[in-house]
PDB file of N, CA and C in Angstrom:
ATOM      1  N   LEU A 108      -5.384 -18.497 -11.424  1.00 53.00           N
ATOM      2  CA  LEU A 108      -4.597 -18.244 -10.207  1.00 53.00           C
ATOM      3  C   LEU A 108      -5.366 -17.297  -9.302  1.00 53.00           C
ATOM      4  N   GLN A 109      -5.591 -17.709  -8.086  1.00 66.00           N
ATOM      5  CA  GLN A 109      -6.323 -16.868  -7.146  1.00 66.00           C
ATOM      6  C   GLN A 109      -5.416 -15.793  -6.545  1.00 66.00           C
ATOM      7  N   THR A 110      -5.930 -14.573  -6.558  1.00 73.00           N
ATOM      8  CA  THR A 110      -5.144 -13.499  -5.956  1.00 73.00           C
ATOM      9  C   THR A 110      -5.321 -13.548  -4.445  1.00 73.00           C
ATOM     10  N   MET A 111      -4.289 -13.087  -3.750  1.00 89.00           N
ATOM     11  CA  MET A 111      -4.274 -13.153  -2.296  1.00 89.00           C
ATOM     12  C   MET A 111      -4.659 -11.815  -1.669  1.00 89.00           C
ATOM     13  N   PHE A 112      -4.834 -10.795  -2.507  1.00 95.00           N
ATOM     14  CA  PHE A 112      -5.141  -9.473  -1.972  1.00 95.00           C
ATOM     15  C   PHE A 112      -6.565  -9.077  -2.346  1.00 95.00           C
ATOM     16  N   LYS A 113      -7.055  -8.006  -1.738  1.00 96.00           N
ATOM     17  CA  LYS A 113      -8.385  -7.482  -2.046  1.00 96.00           C
ATOM     18  C   LYS A 113      -8.238  -6.045  -2.522  1.00 96.00           C
ATOM     19  N   GLU A 114      -9.253  -5.575  -3.217  1.00 97.00           N
ATOM     20  CA  GLU A 114      -9.305  -4.168  -3.611  1.00 97.00           C
ATOM     21  C   GLU A 114      -9.951  -3.387  -2.455  1.00 97.00           C
ATOM     22  N   ILE A 115      -9.549  -2.130  -2.292  1.00 97.00           N
ATOM     23  CA  ILE A 115     -10.133  -1.294  -1.240  1.00 97.00           C
ATOM     24  C   ILE A 115     -10.267   0.132  -1.768  1.00 97.00           C
ATOM     25  N   ALA A 116     -11.344   0.803  -1.368  1.00 97.00           N
ATOM     26  CA  ALA A 116     -11.590   2.176  -1.814  1.00 97.00           C
ATOM     27  C   ALA A 116     -10.747   3.163  -1.008  1.00 97.00           C
ATOM     28  N   ALA A 117     -10.357   4.250  -1.653  1.00 96.00           N
ATOM     29  CA  ALA A 117      -9.539   5.281  -1.007  1.00 96.00           C
ATOM     30  C   ALA A 117     -10.211   5.825   0.257  1.00 96.00           C
ATOM     31  N   GLN A 118     -11.518   6.022   0.204  1.00 96.00           N
ATOM     32  CA  GLN A 118     -12.259   6.543   1.349  1.00 96.00           C
ATOM     33  C   GLN A 118     -12.116   5.620   2.559  1.00 96.00           C
ATOM     34  N   LYS A 119     -12.200   4.316   2.315  1.00 97.00           N
ATOM     35  CA  LYS A 119     -12.073   3.321   3.382  1.00 97.00           C
ATOM     36  C   LYS A 119     -10.653   3.338   3.965  1.00 97.00           C
ATOM     37  N   VAL A 120      -9.655   3.502   3.092  1.00 97.00           N
ATOM     38  CA  VAL A 120      -8.267   3.576   3.552  1.00 97.00           C
ATOM     39  C   VAL A 120      -8.112   4.776   4.488  1.00 97.00           C
ATOM     40  N   GLN A 121      -8.701   5.895   4.098  1.00 95.00           N
ATOM     41  CA  GLN A 121      -8.622   7.107   4.909  1.00 95.00           C
ATOM     42  C   GLN A 121      -9.226   6.859   6.303  1.00 95.00           C
ATOM     43  N   GLU A 122     -10.365   6.184   6.349  1.00 96.00           N
ATOM     44  CA  GLU A 122     -11.016   5.875   7.633  1.00 96.00           C
ATOM     45  C   GLU A 122     -10.134   4.955   8.485  1.00 96.00           C
ATOM     46  N   MET A 123      -9.589   3.927   7.872  1.00 96.00           N
ATOM     47  CA  MET A 123      -8.730   2.984   8.601  1.00 96.00           C
ATOM     48  C   MET A 123      -7.475   3.685   9.115  1.00 96.00           C
ATOM     49  N   GLN A 124      -6.946   4.606   8.314  1.00 95.00           N
ATOM     50  CA  GLN A 124      -5.748   5.345   8.711  1.00 95.00           C
ATOM     51  C   GLN A 124      -6.035   6.212   9.935  1.00 95.00           C
ATOM     52  N   GLU A 125      -7.202   6.852   9.941  1.00 94.00           N
ATOM     53  CA  GLU A 125      -7.571   7.697  11.075  1.00 94.00           C
ATOM     54  C   GLU A 125      -7.645   6.884  12.363  1.00 94.00           C
ATOM     55  N   GLU A 126      -8.016   5.606  12.237  1.00 94.00           N
ATOM     56  CA  GLU A 126      -8.098   4.720  13.407  1.00 94.00           C
ATOM     57  C   GLU A 126      -6.736   4.101  13.733  1.00 94.00           C
ATOM     58  N   GLY A 127      -5.733   4.366  12.907  1.00 94.00           N
ATOM     59  CA  GLY A 127      -4.407   3.775  13.106  1.00 94.00           C
ATOM     60  C   GLY A 127      -4.404   2.282  12.848  1.00 94.00           C
ATOM     61  N   ALA A 128      -5.347   1.831  12.033  1.00 93.00           N
ATOM     62  CA  ALA A 128      -5.559   0.395  11.866  1.00 93.00           C
ATOM     63  C   ALA A 128      -4.941  -0.179  10.601  1.00 93.00           C
ATOM     64  N   VAL A 129      -4.030   0.577   9.967  1.00 97.00           N
ATOM     65  CA  VAL A 129      -3.515   0.112   8.684  1.00 97.00           C
ATOM     66  C   VAL A 129      -2.136   0.721   8.406  1.00 97.00           C
ATOM     67  N   ASN A 130      -1.321  -0.034   7.672  1.00 98.00           N
ATOM     68  CA  ASN A 130      -0.069   0.507   7.129  1.00 98.00           C
ATOM     69  C   ASN A 130      -0.305   0.780   5.657  1.00 98.00           C
ATOM     70  N   VAL A 131       0.159   1.934   5.172  1.00 98.00           N
ATOM     71  CA  VAL A 131       0.007   2.273   3.759  1.00 98.00           C
ATOM     72  C   VAL A 131       1.395   2.430   3.135  1.00 98.00           C
ATOM     73  N   VAL A 132       1.629   1.715   2.041  1.00 98.00           N
ATOM     74  CA  VAL A 132       2.877   1.867   1.308  1.00 98.00           C
ATOM     75  C   VAL A 132       2.574   2.412  -0.080  1.00 98.00           C
ATOM     76  N   ASP A 133       3.467   3.240  -0.561  1.00 97.00           N
ATOM     77  CA  ASP A 133       3.299   3.901  -1.846  1.00 97.00           C
ATOM     78  C   ASP A 133       4.432   3.458  -2.753  1.00 97.00           C
ATOM     79  N   ILE A 134       4.102   2.964  -3.946  1.00 97.00           N
ATOM     80  CA  ILE A 134       5.137   2.484  -4.849  1.00 97.00           C
ATOM     81  C   ILE A 134       5.381   3.452  -6.010  1.00 97.00           C
ATOM     82  N   LEU A 135       4.917   4.689  -5.867  1.00 94.00           N
ATOM     83  CA  LEU A 135       5.224   5.716  -6.871  1.00 94.00           C
ATOM     84  C   LEU A 135       6.730   5.945  -6.921  1.00 94.00           C
ATOM     85  N   ASP A 136       7.228   6.397  -8.061  1.00 93.00           N
ATOM     86  CA  ASP A 136       8.643   6.750  -8.121  1.00 93.00           C
ATOM     87  C   ASP A 136       8.873   7.963  -7.217  1.00 93.00           C
ATOM     88  N   GLU A 137      10.132   8.176  -6.868  1.00 92.00           N
ATOM     89  CA  GLU A 137      10.487   9.199  -5.882  1.00 92.00           C
ATOM     90  C   GLU A 137       9.974  10.589  -6.258  1.00 92.00           C
ATOM     91  N   ASN A 138      10.087  10.928  -7.540  1.00 93.00           N
ATOM     92  CA  ASN A 138       9.652  12.238  -8.000  1.00 93.00           C
ATOM     93  C   ASN A 138       8.143  12.412  -7.832  1.00 93.00           C
ATOM     94  N   SER A 139       7.366  11.416  -8.273  1.00 93.00           N
ATOM     95  CA  SER A 139       5.908  11.477  -8.140  1.00 93.00           C
ATOM     96  C   SER A 139       5.501  11.536  -6.672  1.00 93.00           C
ATOM     97  N   TYR A 140       6.193  10.747  -5.832  1.00 95.00           N
ATOM     98  CA  TYR A 140       5.896  10.729  -4.397  1.00 95.00           C
ATOM     99  C   TYR A 140       6.124  12.111  -3.792  1.00 95.00           C
ATOM    100  N   SER A 141       7.188  12.791  -4.221  1.00 94.00           N
ATOM    101  CA  SER A 141       7.490  14.110  -3.648  1.00 94.00           C
ATOM    102  C   SER A 141       6.445  15.143  -4.061  1.00 94.00           C
ATOM    103  N   ILE A 142       5.809  14.942  -5.211  1.00 93.00           N
ATOM    104  CA  ILE A 142       4.769  15.868  -5.682  1.00 93.00           C
ATOM    105  C   ILE A 142       3.478  15.674  -4.887  1.00 93.00           C
ATOM    106  N   GLY A 143       3.132  14.422  -4.609  1.00 92.00           N
ATOM    107  CA  GLY A 143       1.908  14.173  -3.858  1.00 92.00           C
ATOM    108  C   GLY A 143       1.772  12.720  -3.466  1.00 92.00           C
ATOM    109  N   HIS A 144       1.349  12.484  -2.229  1.00 94.00           N
ATOM    110  CA  HIS A 144       1.159  11.110  -1.749  1.00 94.00           C
ATOM    111  C   HIS A 144       0.195  11.116  -0.561  1.00 94.00           C
ATOM    112  N   ILE A 145      -0.243   9.950  -0.177  1.00 94.00           N
ATOM    113  CA  ILE A 145      -1.135   9.793   0.963  1.00 94.00           C
ATOM    114  C   ILE A 145      -0.372  10.134   2.237  1.00 94.00           C
ATOM    115  N   PRO A 146      -0.945  10.979   3.088  1.00 93.00           N
ATOM    116  CA  PRO A 146      -0.267  11.313   4.350  1.00 93.00           C
ATOM    117  C   PRO A 146       0.093  10.047   5.135  1.00 93.00           C
ATOM    118  N   ASN A 147       1.280  10.029   5.712  1.00 93.00           N
ATOM    119  CA  ASN A 147       1.776   8.917   6.526  1.00 93.00           C
ATOM    120  C   ASN A 147       2.024   7.618   5.753  1.00 93.00           C
ATOM    121  N   SER A 148       2.028   7.700   4.440  1.00 96.00           N
ATOM    122  CA  SER A 148       2.364   6.495   3.676  1.00 96.00           C
ATOM    123  C   SER A 148       3.884   6.377   3.599  1.00 96.00           C
ATOM    124  N   VAL A 149       4.351   5.158   3.414  1.00 97.00           N
ATOM    125  CA  VAL A 149       5.782   4.896   3.313  1.00 97.00           C
ATOM    126  C   VAL A 149       6.129   4.698   1.840  1.00 97.00           C
ATOM    127  N   SER A 150       7.090   5.465   1.364  1.00 97.00           N
ATOM    128  CA  SER A 150       7.532   5.331  -0.023  1.00 97.00           C
ATOM    129  C   SER A 150       8.444   4.115  -0.135  1.00 97.00           C
ATOM    130  N   LEU A 151       8.059   3.162  -0.970  1.00 97.00           N
ATOM    131  CA  LEU A 151       8.857   1.950  -1.140  1.00 97.00           C
ATOM    132  C   LEU A 151       9.425   1.867  -2.546  1.00 97.00           C
ATOM    133  N   ASN A 152      10.663   1.387  -2.632  1.00 93.00           N
ATOM    134  CA  ASN A 152      11.297   1.135  -3.914  1.00 93.00           C
ATOM    135  C   ASN A 152      12.248  -0.049  -3.747  1.00 93.00           C
ATOM    136  N   ASP A 153      12.973  -0.353  -4.788  1.00 92.00           N
ATOM    137  CA  ASP A 153      13.851  -1.530  -4.757  1.00 92.00           C
ATOM    138  C   ASP A 153      14.891  -1.470  -3.640  1.00 92.00           C
ATOM    139  N   THR A 154      15.287  -0.269  -3.224  1.00 95.00           N
ATOM    140  CA  THR A 154      16.345  -0.172  -2.226  1.00 95.00           C
ATOM    141  C   THR A 154      15.867  -0.402  -0.795  1.00 95.00           C
ATOM    142  N   ASN A 155      14.574  -0.175  -0.510  1.00 97.00           N
ATOM    143  CA  ASN A 155      14.137  -0.306   0.883  1.00 97.00           C
ATOM    144  C   ASN A 155      13.018  -1.329   1.105  1.00 97.00           C
ATOM    145  N   VAL A 156      12.564  -1.992   0.062  1.00 97.00           N
ATOM    146  CA  VAL A 156      11.433  -2.904   0.218  1.00 97.00           C
ATOM    147  C   VAL A 156      11.776  -4.114   1.094  1.00 97.00           C
ATOM    148  N   LYS A 157      12.988  -4.651   0.953  1.00 97.00           N
ATOM    149  CA  LYS A 157      13.374  -5.828   1.737  1.00 97.00           C
ATOM    150  C   LYS A 157      13.371  -5.497   3.236  1.00 97.00           C
ATOM    151  N   GLU A 158      13.952  -4.344   3.565  1.00 98.00           N
ATOM    152  CA  GLU A 158      14.001  -3.908   4.959  1.00 98.00           C
ATOM    153  C   GLU A 158      12.583  -3.682   5.507  1.00 98.00           C
ATOM    154  N   TYR A 159      11.716  -3.113   4.670  1.00 98.00           N
ATOM    155  CA  TYR A 159      10.337  -2.869   5.098  1.00 98.00           C
ATOM    156  C   TYR A 159       9.644  -4.198   5.431  1.00 98.00           C
ATOM    157  N   ILE A 160       9.808  -5.171   4.553  1.00 98.00           N
ATOM    158  CA  ILE A 160       9.176  -6.491   4.754  1.00 98.00           C
ATOM    159  C   ILE A 160       9.678  -7.130   6.051  1.00 98.00           C
ATOM    160  N   GLU A 161      10.981  -7.005   6.318  1.00 97.00           N
ATOM    161  CA  GLU A 161      11.565  -7.631   7.510  1.00 97.00           C
ATOM    162  C   GLU A 161      11.181  -6.909   8.802  1.00 97.00           C
ATOM    163  N   SER A 162      10.868  -5.622   8.732  1.00 97.00           N
ATOM    164  CA  SER A 162      10.677  -4.846   9.958  1.00 97.00           C
ATOM    165  C   SER A 162       9.223  -4.468  10.252  1.00 97.00           C
ATOM    166  N   THR A 163       8.296  -4.895   9.414  1.00 97.00           N
ATOM    167  CA  THR A 163       6.899  -4.468   9.556  1.00 97.00           C
ATOM    168  C   THR A 163       6.016  -5.583  10.097  1.00 97.00           C
ATOM    169  N   ASP A 164       5.068  -5.199  10.932  1.00 96.00           N
ATOM    170  CA  ASP A 164       4.092  -6.126  11.512  1.00 96.00           C
ATOM    171  C   ASP A 164       3.208  -6.704  10.406  1.00 96.00           C
ATOM    172  N   LYS A 165       3.340  -7.997  10.148  1.00 97.00           N
ATOM    173  CA  LYS A 165       2.592  -8.632   9.069  1.00 97.00           C
ATOM    174  C   LYS A 165       1.143  -8.950   9.444  1.00 97.00           C
ATOM    175  N   GLU A 166       0.802  -8.747  10.729  1.00 96.00           N
ATOM    176  CA  GLU A 166      -0.581  -8.974  11.162  1.00 96.00           C
ATOM    177  C   GLU A 166      -1.466  -7.753  10.876  1.00 96.00           C
ATOM    178  N   LYS A 167      -0.826  -6.586  10.765  1.00 97.00           N
ATOM    179  CA  LYS A 167      -1.578  -5.344  10.541  1.00 97.00           C
ATOM    180  C   LYS A 167      -1.922  -5.231   9.052  1.00 97.00           C
ATOM    181  N   PRO A 168      -3.164  -4.843   8.729  1.00 97.00           N
ATOM    182  CA  PRO A 168      -3.525  -4.709   7.310  1.00 97.00           C
ATOM    183  C   PRO A 168      -2.559  -3.776   6.574  1.00 97.00           C
ATOM    184  N   LEU A 169      -2.247  -4.137   5.327  1.00 98.00           N
ATOM    185  CA  LEU A 169      -1.321  -3.369   4.502  1.00 98.00           C
ATOM    186  C   LEU A 169      -2.039  -2.946   3.227  1.00 98.00           C
ATOM    187  N   VAL A 170      -1.987  -1.642   2.939  1.00 98.00           N
ATOM    188  CA  VAL A 170      -2.575  -1.124   1.704  1.00 98.00           C
ATOM    189  C   VAL A 170      -1.446  -0.662   0.795  1.00 98.00           C
ATOM    190  N   VAL A 171      -1.489  -1.109  -0.458  1.00 98.00           N
ATOM    191  CA  VAL A 171      -0.500  -0.705  -1.445  1.00 98.00           C
ATOM    192  C   VAL A 171      -1.152   0.297  -2.389  1.00 98.00           C
ATOM    193  N   CYS A 172      -0.460   1.403  -2.592  1.00 97.00           N
ATOM    194  CA  CYS A 172      -0.983   2.467  -3.434  1.00 97.00           C
ATOM    195  C   CYS A 172       0.011   2.797  -4.540  1.00 97.00           C
ATOM    196  N   CYS A 173      -0.508   3.073  -5.741  1.00 96.00           N
ATOM    197  CA  CYS A 173       0.312   3.600  -6.819  1.00 96.00           C
ATOM    198  C   CYS A 173      -0.443   4.804  -7.374  1.00 96.00           C
ATOM    199  N   TYR A 174      -0.223   5.182  -8.613  1.00 94.00           N
ATOM    200  CA  TYR A 174      -0.909   6.384  -9.075  1.00 94.00           C
ATOM    201  C   TYR A 174      -2.349   6.119  -9.504  1.00 94.00           C
ATOM    202  N   HIS A 175      -2.575   5.079 -10.309  1.00 95.00           N
ATOM    203  CA  HIS A 175      -3.933   4.813 -10.793  1.00 95.00           C
ATOM    204  C   HIS A 175      -4.528   3.490 -10.312  1.00 95.00           C
ATOM    205  N   GLY A 176      -3.777   2.737  -9.510  1.00 94.00           N
ATOM    206  CA  GLY A 176      -4.324   1.480  -8.990  1.00 94.00           C
ATOM    207  C   GLY A 176      -4.035   0.266  -9.841  1.00 94.00           C
ATOM    208  N   ASN A 177      -3.106   0.378 -10.786  1.00 94.00           N
ATOM    209  CA  ASN A 177      -2.757  -0.770 -11.624  1.00 94.00           C
ATOM    210  C   ASN A 177      -1.506  -1.481 -11.113  1.00 94.00           C
ATOM    211  N   SER A 178      -0.413  -0.745 -10.974  1.00 95.00           N
ATOM    212  CA  SER A 178       0.851  -1.335 -10.490  1.00 95.00           C
ATOM    213  C   SER A 178       0.706  -1.906  -9.086  1.00 95.00           C
ATOM    214  N   SER A 179      -0.165  -1.294  -8.300  1.00 97.00           N
ATOM    215  CA  SER A 179      -0.320  -1.731  -6.911  1.00 97.00           C
ATOM    216  C   SER A 179      -0.869  -3.152  -6.814  1.00 97.00           C
ATOM    217  N   ARG A 180      -1.578  -3.620  -7.838  1.00 96.00           N
ATOM    218  CA  ARG A 180      -2.108  -4.991  -7.790  1.00 96.00           C
ATOM    219  C   ARG A 180      -0.979  -6.013  -7.744  1.00 96.00           C
ATOM    220  N   GLY A 181       0.003  -5.856  -8.615  1.00 96.00           N
ATOM    221  CA  GLY A 181       1.137  -6.773  -8.632  1.00 96.00           C
ATOM    222  C   GLY A 181       1.932  -6.690  -7.338  1.00 96.00           C
ATOM    223  N   ALA A 182       2.099  -5.465  -6.837  1.00 97.00           N
ATOM    224  CA  ALA A 182       2.838  -5.275  -5.590  1.00 97.00           C
ATOM    225  C   ALA A 182       2.071  -5.880  -4.415  1.00 97.00           C
ATOM    226  N   ALA A 183       0.753  -5.728  -4.407  1.00 97.00           N
ATOM    227  CA  ALA A 183      -0.065  -6.299  -3.325  1.00 97.00           C
ATOM    228  C   ALA A 183       0.054  -7.821  -3.327  1.00 97.00           C
ATOM    229  N   GLU A 184       0.049  -8.406  -4.506  1.00 96.00           N
ATOM    230  CA  GLU A 184       0.215  -9.857  -4.634  1.00 96.00           C
ATOM    231  C   GLU A 184       1.576 -10.263  -4.056  1.00 96.00           C
ATOM    232  N   TYR A 185       2.604  -9.494  -4.386  1.00 97.00           N
ATOM    233  CA  TYR A 185       3.954  -9.758  -3.883  1.00 97.00           C
ATOM    234  C   TYR A 185       3.987  -9.721  -2.352  1.00 97.00           C
ATOM    235  N   PHE A 186       3.399  -8.681  -1.749  1.00 97.00           N
ATOM    236  CA  PHE A 186       3.408  -8.569  -0.280  1.00 97.00           C
ATOM    237  C   PHE A 186       2.644  -9.721   0.371  1.00 97.00           C
ATOM    238  N   SER A 187       1.563 -10.155  -0.243  1.00 96.00           N
ATOM    239  CA  SER A 187       0.824 -11.279   0.342  1.00 96.00           C
ATOM    240  C   SER A 187       1.673 -12.548   0.301  1.00 96.00           C
ATOM    241  N   GLN A 188       2.522 -12.675  -0.714  1.00 96.00           N
ATOM    242  CA  GLN A 188       3.429 -13.837  -0.799  1.00 96.00           C
ATOM    243  C   GLN A 188       4.572 -13.733   0.221  1.00 96.00           C
ATOM    244  N   GLN A 189       4.810 -12.536   0.742  1.00 96.00           N
ATOM    245  CA  GLN A 189       5.882 -12.334   1.733  1.00 96.00           C
ATOM    246  C   GLN A 189       5.376 -12.524   3.164  1.00 96.00           C
ATOM    247  N   GLY A 190       4.134 -12.951   3.327  1.00 96.00           N
ATOM    248  CA  GLY A 190       3.632 -13.282   4.655  1.00 96.00           C
ATOM    249  C   GLY A 190       2.705 -12.268   5.294  1.00 96.00           C
ATOM    250  N   PHE A 191       2.409 -11.176   4.588  1.00 97.00           N
ATOM    251  CA  PHE A 191       1.434 -10.223   5.134  1.00 97.00           C
ATOM    252  C   PHE A 191       0.051 -10.861   5.077  1.00 97.00           C
ATOM    253  N   LYS A 192      -0.669 -10.809   6.202  1.00 96.00           N
ATOM    254  CA  LYS A 192      -1.925 -11.553   6.333  1.00 96.00           C
ATOM    255  C   LYS A 192      -3.082 -10.914   5.574  1.00 96.00           C
ATOM    256  N   GLU A 193      -3.132  -9.581   5.540  1.00 96.00           N
ATOM    257  CA  GLU A 193      -4.271  -8.879   4.958  1.00 96.00           C
ATOM    258  C   GLU A 193      -3.733  -7.747   4.087  1.00 96.00           C
ATOM    259  N   VAL A 194      -3.780  -7.947   2.769  1.00 98.00           N
ATOM    260  CA  VAL A 194      -3.181  -6.990   1.839  1.00 98.00           C
ATOM    261  C   VAL A 194      -4.246  -6.449   0.884  1.00 98.00           C
ATOM    262  N   TYR A 195      -4.195  -5.140   0.666  1.00 98.00           N
ATOM    263  CA  TYR A 195      -5.143  -4.480  -0.228  1.00 98.00           C
ATOM    264  C   TYR A 195      -4.417  -3.679  -1.298  1.00 98.00           C
ATOM    265  N   SER A 196      -5.026  -3.613  -2.464  1.00 97.00           N
ATOM    266  CA  SER A 196      -4.598  -2.693  -3.504  1.00 97.00           C
ATOM    267  C   SER A 196      -5.635  -1.580  -3.533  1.00 97.00           C
ATOM    268  N   MET A 197      -5.198  -0.323  -3.443  1.00 97.00           N
ATOM    269  CA  MET A 197      -6.154   0.780  -3.391  1.00 97.00           C
ATOM    270  C   MET A 197      -6.700   1.087  -4.781  1.00 97.00           C
ATOM    271  N   THR A 198      -7.994   0.907  -4.939  1.00 97.00           N
ATOM    272  CA  THR A 198      -8.680   1.127  -6.201  1.00 97.00           C
ATOM    273  C   THR A 198      -8.530   2.572  -6.647  1.00 97.00           C
ATOM    274  N   GLY A 199      -8.093   2.766  -7.873  1.00 96.00           N
ATOM    275  CA  GLY A 199      -7.972   4.114  -8.416  1.00 96.00           C
ATOM    276  C   GLY A 199      -6.690   4.824  -8.025  1.00 96.00           C
ATOM    277  N   GLY A 200      -5.931   4.234  -7.090  1.00 96.00           N
ATOM    278  CA  GLY A 200      -4.644   4.807  -6.693  1.00 96.00           C
ATOM    279  C   GLY A 200      -4.736   6.201  -6.092  1.00 96.00           C
ATOM    280  N   PHE A 201      -3.598   6.892  -6.070  1.00 94.00           N
ATOM    281  CA  PHE A 201      -3.533   8.220  -5.457  1.00 94.00           C
ATOM    282  C   PHE A 201      -4.484   9.185  -6.153  1.00 94.00           C
ATOM    283  N   ALA A 202      -4.748   8.955  -7.426  1.00 94.00           N
ATOM    284  CA  ALA A 202      -5.667   9.814  -8.191  1.00 94.00           C
ATOM    285  C   ALA A 202      -7.065   9.817  -7.565  1.00 94.00           C
ATOM    286  N   ALA A 203      -7.395   8.757  -6.819  1.00 95.00           N
ATOM    287  CA  ALA A 203      -8.725   8.645  -6.196  1.00 95.00           C
ATOM    288  C   ALA A 203      -8.755   9.142  -4.752  1.00 95.00           C
ATOM    289  N   TRP A 204      -7.592   9.544  -4.208  1.00 93.00           N
ATOM    290  CA  TRP A 204      -7.514   9.976  -2.806  1.00 93.00           C
ATOM    291  C   TRP A 204      -8.345  11.240  -2.605  1.00 93.00           C
ATOM    292  N   PRO A 205      -9.212  11.260  -1.559  1.00 86.00           N
ATOM    293  CA  PRO A 205     -10.032  12.451  -1.322  1.00 86.00           C
ATOM    294  C   PRO A 205      -9.164  13.673  -1.008  1.00 86.00           C
ATOM    295  N   ALA A 206      -9.402  14.742  -1.706  1.00 74.00           N
ATOM    296  CA  ALA A 206      -8.586  15.964  -1.521  1.00 74.00           C
ATOM    297  C   ALA A 206      -8.820  16.588  -0.150  1.00 74.00           C
TER     298      ALA A 206
END
């Protein structure tokens, strides 16, 4: 089965964010998100994911982040199936985010 998303490095995400060229979603649980997350990322969970999908520009690149970069792969695949054109899973997750 071919995956619809690509892997992306944290450094590259940071550069794209500075240019305003990307949406970043974080799938960490609420507690982990409150401890630390990527600036300007949107915390997504079962209660708000549907609304996010319906209200977000699917043409803009979307990066999915979790803690170590494992859970985000499945979520990135899910978002690509929901019509997002360019979806990335952030390699290494939040643990790889430049301090």
